PDB file of C-alpha atoms in Angstrom:
ATOM      1  CA  ASP I   1     -25.946-243.978-125.227  1.00  0.00           C
ATOM      2  CA  LEU I   2     -25.315-242.108-121.897  1.00  0.00           C
ATOM      3  CA  ILE I   3     -26.492-244.404-118.648  1.00  0.00           C
ATOM      4  CA  LEU I   4     -27.140-241.826-115.702  1.00  0.00           C
ATOM      5  CA  THR I   5     -26.933-242.243-112.153  1.00  0.00           C
ATOM      6  CA  VAL I   6     -30.107-240.657-111.554  1.00  0.00           C
ATOM      7  CA  ASP I   7     -32.831-242.580-109.818  1.00  0.00           C
ATOM      8  CA  SER I   8     -35.894-241.582-112.218  1.00  0.00           C
ATOM      9  CA  LYS I   9     -38.366-241.944-108.944  1.00  0.00           C
ATOM     10  CA  ILE I  10     -36.272-239.700-107.139  1.00  0.00           C
ATOM     11  CA  GLN I  11     -35.988-236.710-109.630  1.00  0.00           C
ATOM     12  CA  ARG I  12     -39.876-236.992-110.218  1.00  0.00           C
ATOM     13  CA  LEU I  13     -40.242-236.373-106.530  1.00  0.00           C
ATOM     14  CA  ALA I  14     -37.514-233.811-106.568  1.00  0.00           C
ATOM     15  CA  TYR I  15     -39.065-231.802-109.543  1.00  0.00           C
ATOM     16  CA  LYS I  16     -42.404-232.083-108.370  1.00  0.00           C
ATOM     17  CA  ASN I  17     -41.729-230.784-104.682  1.00  0.00           C
ATOM     18  CA  LEU I  18     -40.137-227.513-106.864  1.00  0.00           C
ATOM     19  CA  ILE I  19     -42.881-226.525-108.549  1.00  0.00           C
ATOM     20  CA  GLY I  20     -44.059-222.985-108.263  1.00  0.00           C
ATOM     21  CA  ARG I  21     -40.765-222.062-106.339  1.00  0.00           C
ATOM     22  CA  LYS I  22     -37.403-220.874-107.484  1.00  0.00           C
ATOM     23  CA  GLY I  23     -34.700-223.367-106.287  1.00  0.00           C
ATOM     24  CA  ALA I  24     -33.190-226.562-106.655  1.00  0.00           C
ATOM     25  CA  ILE I  25     -32.611-230.126-105.071  1.00  0.00           C
ATOM     26  CA  VAL I  26     -29.460-232.228-105.483  1.00  0.00           C
ATOM     27  CA  VAL I  27     -29.815-235.981-104.015  1.00  0.00           C
ATOM     28  CA  ILE I  28     -26.323-237.680-104.000  1.00  0.00           C
ATOM     29  CA  ASP I  29     -25.086-241.489-102.668  1.00  0.00           C
ATOM     30  CA  PRO I  30     -22.320-240.369-100.406  1.00  0.00           C
ATOM     31  CA  SER I  31     -21.032-243.572-100.778  1.00  0.00           C
ATOM     32  CA  THR I  32     -20.002-243.160-104.285  1.00  0.00           C
ATOM     33  CA  GLY I  33     -20.753-239.705-105.101  1.00  0.00           C
ATOM     34  CA  ALA I  34     -23.718-240.691-107.483  1.00  0.00           C
ATOM     35  CA  VAL I  35     -26.146-238.137-108.418  1.00  0.00           C
ATOM     36  CA  LEU I  36     -29.452-239.652-108.051  1.00  0.00           C
ATOM     37  CA  ALA I  37     -31.358-236.477-108.418  1.00  0.00           C
ATOM     38  CA  MET I  38     -30.722-232.980-109.758  1.00  0.00           C
ATOM     39  CA  ALA I  39     -34.082-230.358-110.474  1.00  0.00           C
ATOM     40  CA  SER I  40     -34.115-226.893-110.963  1.00  0.00           C
ATOM     41  CA  PHE I  41     -37.301-224.819-111.446  1.00  0.00           C
ATOM     42  CA  PRO I  42     -38.137-222.796-113.338  1.00  0.00           C
ATOM     43  CA  GLY I  43     -37.185-225.632-115.502  1.00  0.00           C
ATOM     44  CA  PHE I  44     -38.125-226.312-119.659  1.00  0.00           C
ATOM     45  CA  ASN I  45     -39.191-229.341-121.530  1.00  0.00           C
ATOM     46  CA  PRO I  46     -35.788-230.567-123.767  1.00  0.00           C
ATOM     47  CA  ASN I  47     -37.938-232.372-126.113  1.00  0.00           C
ATOM     48  CA  THR I  48     -39.867-228.876-127.069  1.00  0.00           C
ATOM     49  CA  ILE I  49     -36.794-226.672-126.856  1.00  0.00           C
ATOM     50  CA  LYS I  50     -36.335-226.248-130.585  1.00  0.00           C
ATOM     51  CA  THR I  51     -40.085-224.623-130.522  1.00  0.00           C
ATOM     52  CA  ASP I  52     -40.077-223.037-127.305  1.00  0.00           C
ATOM     53  CA  TRP I  53     -36.422-221.448-127.940  1.00  0.00           C
ATOM     54  CA  LYS I  54     -37.878-217.982-128.205  1.00  0.00           C
ATOM     55  CA  LYS I  55     -39.896-217.800-125.518  1.00  0.00           C
ATOM     56  CA  LEU I  56     -37.365-219.510-123.082  1.00  0.00           C
ATOM     57  CA  ASN I  57     -34.523-216.975-123.958  1.00  0.00           C
ATOM     58  CA  LYS I  58     -37.415-214.044-123.372  1.00  0.00           C
ATOM     59  CA  ASP I  59     -38.403-215.497-119.800  1.00  0.00           C
ATOM     60  CA  LYS I  60     -37.000-213.494-117.096  1.00  0.00           C
ATOM     61  CA  SER I  61     -37.315-216.563-114.582  1.00  0.00           C
ATOM     62  CA  GLY I  62     -34.631-218.358-115.854  1.00  0.00           C
ATOM     63  CA  PRO I  63     -35.864-221.664-116.755  1.00  0.00           C
ATOM     64  CA  MET I  64     -32.471-222.593-118.822  1.00  0.00           C
ATOM     65  CA  PHE I  65     -30.330-221.619-115.683  1.00  0.00           C
ATOM     66  CA  ASN I  66     -29.354-224.739-113.814  1.00  0.00           C
ATOM     67  CA  ARG I  67     -29.646-223.317-110.327  1.00  0.00           C
ATOM     68  CA  ALA I  68     -28.535-226.778-109.106  1.00  0.00           C
ATOM     69  CA  THR I  69     -25.122-226.206-110.314  1.00  0.00           C
ATOM     70  CA  LYS I  70     -24.576-223.057-110.950  1.00  0.00           C
ATOM     71  CA  GLY I  71     -27.012-221.070-108.697  1.00  0.00           C
ATOM     72  CA  ARG I  72     -24.991-219.537-105.833  1.00  0.00           C
ATOM     73  CA  TYR I  73     -26.688-218.590-102.378  1.00  0.00           C
ATOM     74  CA  PRO I  74     -26.148-217.947 -98.903  1.00  0.00           C
ATOM     75  CA  PRO I  75     -25.619-221.271 -97.732  1.00  0.00           C
ATOM     76  CA  GLY I  76     -27.162-220.024 -94.130  1.00  0.00           C
ATOM     77  CA  SER I  77     -27.366-222.434 -91.450  1.00  0.00           C
ATOM     78  CA  SER I  78     -26.063-225.559 -93.470  1.00  0.00           C
ATOM     79  CA  PHE I  79     -23.309-224.024 -93.703  1.00  0.00           C
ATOM     80  CA  LYS I  80     -23.058-224.800 -89.163  1.00  0.00           C
ATOM     81  CA  THR I  81     -22.093-228.221 -90.283  1.00  0.00           C
ATOM     82  CA  VAL I  82     -18.606-226.866 -91.998  1.00  0.00           C
ATOM     83  CA  THR I  83     -18.118-224.937 -88.433  1.00  0.00           C
ATOM     84  CA  LEU I  84     -18.957-227.849 -86.355  1.00  0.00           C
ATOM     85  CA  THR I  85     -16.609-230.089 -88.280  1.00  0.00           C
ATOM     86  CA  GLY I  86     -13.472-227.816 -88.286  1.00  0.00           C
ATOM     87  CA  ALA I  87     -13.750-227.037 -84.374  1.00  0.00           C
ATOM     88  CA  LEU I  88     -13.947-230.618 -83.707  1.00  0.00           C
ATOM     89  CA  ALA I  89     -10.992-231.256 -85.958  1.00  0.00           C
ATOM     90  CA  GLU I  90      -9.109-228.443 -84.585  1.00  0.00           C
ATOM     91  CA  LYS I  91     -10.076-229.174 -81.686  1.00  0.00           C
ATOM     92  CA  THR I  92     -11.099-225.920 -80.293  1.00  0.00           C
ATOM     93  CA  SER I  93     -14.591-227.032 -79.051  1.00  0.00           C
ATOM     94  CA  LYS I  94     -16.674-230.259 -78.239  1.00  0.00           C
ATOM     95  CA  VAL I  95     -19.752-231.292 -78.509  1.00  0.00           C
ATOM     96  CA  THR I  96     -20.226-231.522 -74.385  1.00  0.00           C
ATOM     97  CA  LYS I  97     -18.988-228.023 -74.291  1.00  0.00           C
ATOM     98  CA  ILE I  98     -21.646-225.011 -72.344  1.00  0.00           C
ATOM     99  CA  TYR I  99     -21.858-221.702 -74.296  1.00  0.00           C
ATOM    100  CA  PRO I 100     -24.428-218.896 -73.662  1.00  0.00           C
ATOM    101  CA  GLY I 101     -26.742-218.381 -76.474  1.00  0.00           C
ATOM    102  CA  PRO I 102     -27.827-215.255 -75.739  1.00  0.00           C
ATOM    103  CA  SER I 103     -30.743-213.519 -78.091  1.00  0.00           C
ATOM    104  CA  SER I 104     -27.428-211.261 -79.761  1.00  0.00           C
ATOM    105  CA  LEU I 105     -23.957-211.156 -79.640  1.00  0.00           C
ATOM    106  CA  GLU I 106     -22.052-207.891 -79.884  1.00  0.00           C
ATOM    107  CA  ILE I 107     -18.662-207.718 -81.974  1.00  0.00           C
ATOM    108  CA  ILE I 108     -16.521-205.354 -82.687  1.00  0.00           C
ATOM    109  CA  GLY I 109     -19.971-202.504 -83.187  1.00  0.00           C
ATOM    110  CA  GLY I 110     -22.053-204.935 -84.617  1.00  0.00           C
ATOM    111  CA  LYS I 111     -24.084-208.049 -83.711  1.00  0.00           C
ATOM    112  CA  VAL I 112     -25.081-211.508 -84.562  1.00  0.00           C
ATOM    113  CA  THR I 113     -28.668-212.044 -83.925  1.00  0.00           C
ATOM    114  CA  ASN I 114     -30.802-215.657 -83.458  1.00  0.00           C
ATOM    115  CA  TYR I 115     -33.730-216.573 -85.395  1.00  0.00           C
ATOM    116  CA  LYS I 116     -36.724-214.424 -84.192  1.00  0.00           C
ATOM    117  CA  GLU I 117     -34.305-213.051 -81.416  1.00  0.00           C
ATOM    118  CA  LYS I 118     -34.430-215.912 -79.104  1.00  0.00           C
ATOM    119  CA  ASP I 119     -32.486-216.522 -75.851  1.00  0.00           C
ATOM    120  CA  PHE I 120     -30.961-220.189 -75.366  1.00  0.00           C
ATOM    121  CA  GLY I 121     -29.840-219.876 -72.199  1.00  0.00           C
ATOM    122  CA  LYS I 122     -26.939-221.993 -71.172  1.00  0.00           C
ATOM    123  CA  ILE I 123     -26.788-224.725 -73.984  1.00  0.00           C
ATOM    124  CA  SER I 124     -24.212-227.830 -75.355  1.00  0.00           C
ATOM    125  CA  LEU I 125     -22.537-227.357 -78.942  1.00  0.00           C
ATOM    126  CA  GLN I 126     -24.561-230.504 -79.506  1.00  0.00           C
ATOM    127  CA  LYS I 127     -27.687-228.995 -79.149  1.00  0.00           C
ATOM    128  CA  ALA I 128     -27.224-226.030 -80.166  1.00  0.00           C
ATOM    129  CA  PHE I 129     -26.209-227.724 -83.515  1.00  0.00           C
ATOM    130  CA  LYS I 130     -29.651-229.356 -83.297  1.00  0.00           C
ATOM    131  CA  LEU I 131     -31.277-226.194 -82.787  1.00  0.00           C
ATOM    132  CA  SER I 132     -29.240-224.230 -84.895  1.00  0.00           C
ATOM    133  CA  VAL I 133     -28.430-220.808 -82.400  1.00  0.00           C
ATOM    134  CA  ASN I 134     -26.641-218.627 -84.239  1.00  0.00           C
ATOM    135  CA  THR I 135     -24.910-216.691 -81.605  1.00  0.00           C
ATOM    136  CA  VAL I 136     -23.065-219.643 -80.522  1.00  0.00           C
ATOM    137  CA  PHE I 137     -22.221-220.486 -83.875  1.00  0.00           C
ATOM    138  CA  ALA I 138     -20.748-217.306 -84.028  1.00  0.00           C
ATOM    139  CA  GLU I 139     -18.262-218.141 -80.947  1.00  0.00           C
ATOM    140  CA  VAL I 140     -17.680-221.008 -82.071  1.00  0.00           C
ATOM    141  CA  GLY I 141     -16.163-219.533 -85.422  1.00  0.00           C
ATOM    142  CA  ARG I 142     -14.331-216.892 -83.591  1.00  0.00           C
ATOM    143  CA  GLU I 143     -12.775-219.472 -81.636  1.00  0.00           C
ATOM    144  CA  LEU I 144     -11.906-221.492 -84.799  1.00  0.00           C
ATOM    145  CA  GLY I 145     -10.529-218.179 -86.489  1.00  0.00           C
ATOM    146  CA  GLY I 146     -11.275-217.436 -89.959  1.00  0.00           C
ATOM    147  CA  ALA I 147      -7.953-219.109 -91.234  1.00  0.00           C
ATOM    148  CA  SER I 148      -9.295-222.710 -90.132  1.00  0.00           C
ATOM    149  CA  LEU I 149     -12.551-221.881 -90.880  1.00  0.00           C
ATOM    150  CA  VAL I 150     -11.958-221.120 -94.237  1.00  0.00           C
ATOM    151  CA  ARG I 151      -9.457-224.263 -94.790  1.00  0.00           C
ATOM    152  CA  GLN I 152     -12.232-226.427 -93.370  1.00  0.00           C
ATOM    153  CA  ALA I 153     -14.809-225.380 -96.257  1.00  0.00           C
ATOM    154  CA  GLU I 154     -12.091-225.781 -98.896  1.00  0.00           C
ATOM    155  CA  LYS I 155     -11.809-229.298 -98.018  1.00  0.00           C
ATOM    156  CA  PHE I 156     -15.518-229.648 -98.516  1.00  0.00           C
ATOM    157  CA  GLY I 157     -14.664-227.712-102.149  1.00  0.00           C
ATOM    158  CA  PHE I 158     -15.249-224.105-101.421  1.00  0.00           C
ATOM    159  CA  ASN I 159     -13.147-221.781-103.901  1.00  0.00           C
ATOM    160  CA  LYS I 160     -12.162-224.914-105.739  1.00  0.00           C
ATOM    161  CA  ASP I 161     -13.068-225.714-109.208  1.00  0.00           C
ATOM    162  CA  PHE I 162     -13.710-229.684-110.204  1.00  0.00           C
ATOM    163  CA  ASP I 163     -14.627-231.722-113.025  1.00  0.00           C
ATOM    164  CA  PHE I 164     -18.198-232.578-113.135  1.00  0.00           C
ATOM    165  CA  ASP I 165     -20.235-233.968-115.772  1.00  0.00           C
ATOM    166  CA  LEU I 166     -22.218-230.478-116.416  1.00  0.00           C
ATOM    167  CA  ASP I 167     -21.544-226.767-116.331  1.00  0.00           C
ATOM    168  CA  GLN I 168     -21.036-225.507-112.569  1.00  0.00           C
ATOM    169  CA  ARG I 169     -19.485-222.614-110.749  1.00  0.00           C
ATOM    170  CA  LYS I 170     -17.796-222.849-107.835  1.00  0.00           C
ATOM    171  CA  SER I 171     -18.710-221.881-104.061  1.00  0.00           C
ATOM    172  CA  LEU I 172     -17.168-219.202-102.796  1.00  0.00           C
ATOM    173  CA  ILE I 173     -15.681-217.888 -98.978  1.00  0.00           C
ATOM    174  CA  LYS I 174     -13.580-215.067 -98.426  1.00  0.00           C
ATOM    175  CA  LYS I 175      -9.723-215.636 -97.431  1.00  0.00           C
ATOM    176  CA  SER I 176      -9.467-215.202 -94.246  1.00  0.00           C
ATOM    177  CA  GLY I 177      -7.253-211.987 -94.419  1.00  0.00           C
ATOM    178  CA  GLU I 178     -10.023-210.582 -95.982  1.00  0.00           C
ATOM    179  CA  MET I 179     -12.578-210.549 -92.687  1.00  0.00           C
ATOM    180  CA  ASP I 180     -12.742-209.161 -89.538  1.00  0.00           C
ATOM    181  CA  GLU I 181     -13.829-210.622 -86.498  1.00  0.00           C
ATOM    182  CA  LEU I 182     -17.809-210.170 -87.348  1.00  0.00           C
ATOM    183  CA  GLU I 183     -17.364-211.183 -90.611  1.00  0.00           C
ATOM    184  CA  VAL I 184     -15.874-214.509 -89.497  1.00  0.00           C
ATOM    185  CA  ALA I 185     -18.449-214.923 -86.731  1.00  0.00           C
ATOM    186  CA  TRP I 186     -21.755-214.585 -89.691  1.00  0.00           C
ATOM    187  CA  THR I 187     -19.429-216.529 -92.131  1.00  0.00           C
ATOM    188  CA  ALA I 188     -19.300-219.411 -89.498  1.00  0.00           C
ATOM    189  CA  VAL I 189     -22.860-219.147 -89.224  1.00  0.00           C
ATOM    190  CA  GLY I 190     -23.460-219.296 -93.299  1.00  0.00           C
ATOM    191  CA  GLN I 191     -24.291-215.871 -94.142  1.00  0.00           C
ATOM    192  CA  ALA I 192     -21.655-212.787 -94.896  1.00  0.00           C
ATOM    193  CA  HIS I 193     -20.258-213.137 -98.322  1.00  0.00           C
ATOM    194  CA  THR I 194     -20.136-216.642 -98.223  1.00  0.00           C
ATOM    195  CA  LEU I 195     -21.954-218.468-101.746  1.00  0.00           C
ATOM    196  CA  ALA I 196     -22.833-222.095-102.314  1.00  0.00           C
ATOM    197  CA  THR I 197     -24.151-224.279-105.016  1.00  0.00           C
ATOM    198  CA  PRO I 198     -26.986-226.806-103.867  1.00  0.00           C
ATOM    199  CA  LEU I 199     -24.205-229.148-105.618  1.00  0.00           C
ATOM    200  CA  GLN I 200     -21.959-228.012-103.015  1.00  0.00           C
ATOM    201  CA  MET I 201     -24.160-228.312-100.109  1.00  0.00           C
ATOM    202  CA  ALA I 202     -25.075-231.683-101.262  1.00  0.00           C
ATOM    203  CA  MET I 203     -21.506-232.834-101.298  1.00  0.00           C
ATOM    204  CA  VAL I 204     -21.377-231.136 -97.668  1.00  0.00           C
ATOM    205  CA  ALA I 205     -23.908-233.258 -96.322  1.00  0.00           C
ATOM    206  CA  SER I 206     -22.656-236.483 -98.137  1.00  0.00           C
ATOM    207  CA  GLY I 207     -19.058-235.576 -96.624  1.00  0.00           C
ATOM    208  CA  ILE I 208     -20.691-236.207 -93.378  1.00  0.00           C
ATOM    209  CA  ALA I 209     -22.900-239.076 -93.967  1.00  0.00           C
ATOM    210  CA  ASN I 210     -19.742-241.048 -95.410  1.00  0.00           C
ATOM    211  CA  GLU I 211     -17.940-240.506 -92.140  1.00  0.00           C
ATOM    212  CA  GLY I 212     -15.888-237.830 -93.314  1.00  0.00           C
ATOM    213  CA  VAL I 213     -14.659-239.507 -96.993  1.00  0.00           C
ATOM    214  CA  LEU I 214     -15.866-236.936 -99.825  1.00  0.00           C
ATOM    215  CA  MET I 215     -16.612-238.605-102.827  1.00  0.00           C
ATOM    216  CA  LYS I 216     -16.539-237.018-106.571  1.00  0.00           C
ATOM    217  CA  PRO I 217     -20.023-236.123-107.841  1.00  0.00           C
ATOM    218  CA  TYR I 218     -20.947-237.556-111.181  1.00  0.00           C
ATOM    219  CA  LEU I 219     -23.869-238.226-113.381  1.00  0.00           C
ATOM    220  CA  VAL I 220     -22.712-240.319-116.054  1.00  0.00           C
ATOM    221  CA  GLN I 221     -22.477-244.224-115.037  1.00  0.00           C
ATOM    222  CA  LYS I 222     -21.581-245.821-118.399  1.00  0.00           C
ATOM    223  CA  VAL I 223     -21.266-244.627-122.006  1.00  0.00           C
ATOM    224  CA  ARG I 224     -22.475-247.351-124.521  1.00  0.00           C
ATOM    225  CA  ASP I 225     -21.811-247.754-128.315  1.00  0.00           C
ATOM    226  CA  TYR I 226     -24.724-248.345-131.069  1.00  0.00           C
ATOM    227  CA  LYS I 227     -24.010-251.834-130.987  1.00  0.00           C
ATOM    228  CA  GLY I 228     -24.823-251.763-127.172  1.00  0.00           C
ATOM    229  CA  LYS I 229     -21.472-252.457-125.847  1.00  0.00           C
ATOM    230  CA  SER I 230     -20.389-250.624-122.770  1.00  0.00           C
ATOM    231  CA  VAL I 231     -17.336-248.269-123.871  1.00  0.00           C
ATOM    232  CA  GLU I 232     -16.809-246.387-120.771  1.00  0.00           C
ATOM    233  CA  LYS I 233     -17.796-247.268-117.242  1.00  0.00           C
ATOM    234  CA  ILE I 234     -17.180-244.654-114.322  1.00  0.00           C
ATOM    235  CA  LYS I 235     -15.747-245.596-111.275  1.00  0.00           C
ATOM    236  CA  PRO I 236     -16.150-243.477-108.073  1.00  0.00           C
ATOM    237  CA  GLU I 237     -13.399-241.747-106.837  1.00  0.00           C
ATOM    238  CA  LYS I 238     -12.244-240.019-103.570  1.00  0.00           C
TER     239      LYS I 238
END
């Protein structure tokens, strides 16, 4: 028997909230790395997979594709957490620093824009994080620099393979030498060519919630033999 870390109530709620949408939800206990829920939709019923096999294979919505661990998407504003931690760690900025928050910021022939091109005027970095101001974070990314931004993302697990109980794909951020100044700015906002799995972004949130210590995610808690005797017990790992 496999004893999982999944909390059935949280798992049901996660799946229920995905019905009718394409996407995934991952919930992790930040202090241990235990996965409390991992839902992907559209999904399938594993109890009837034998009879449903042909239908599932033909379904273009990809019900057997685990979006939680293998779907890679632009992380968007959730990536600003990575940018902010990098800026604070490298001391290139601080939360009280005041930035201009224009509706758009021109950079080498291109521009970074805010949602609905809203102008925020002068604003602290702390408030810009709260309100998710793209033009401020583009500037924070430029101050931090591409190399430090990539290094910070890799601390959270980007560009790295790690052991997990299910198949998963690594999240990707371009090397700094492959990015110009405009791409560094958009990368700091979570766009450009950056791609992350929902599992990866749950790990980012967990690293922050656990005060900077990122725990290895795991799904199997215990393994028992046919007599009910425990043959393996998983211990949390940093």
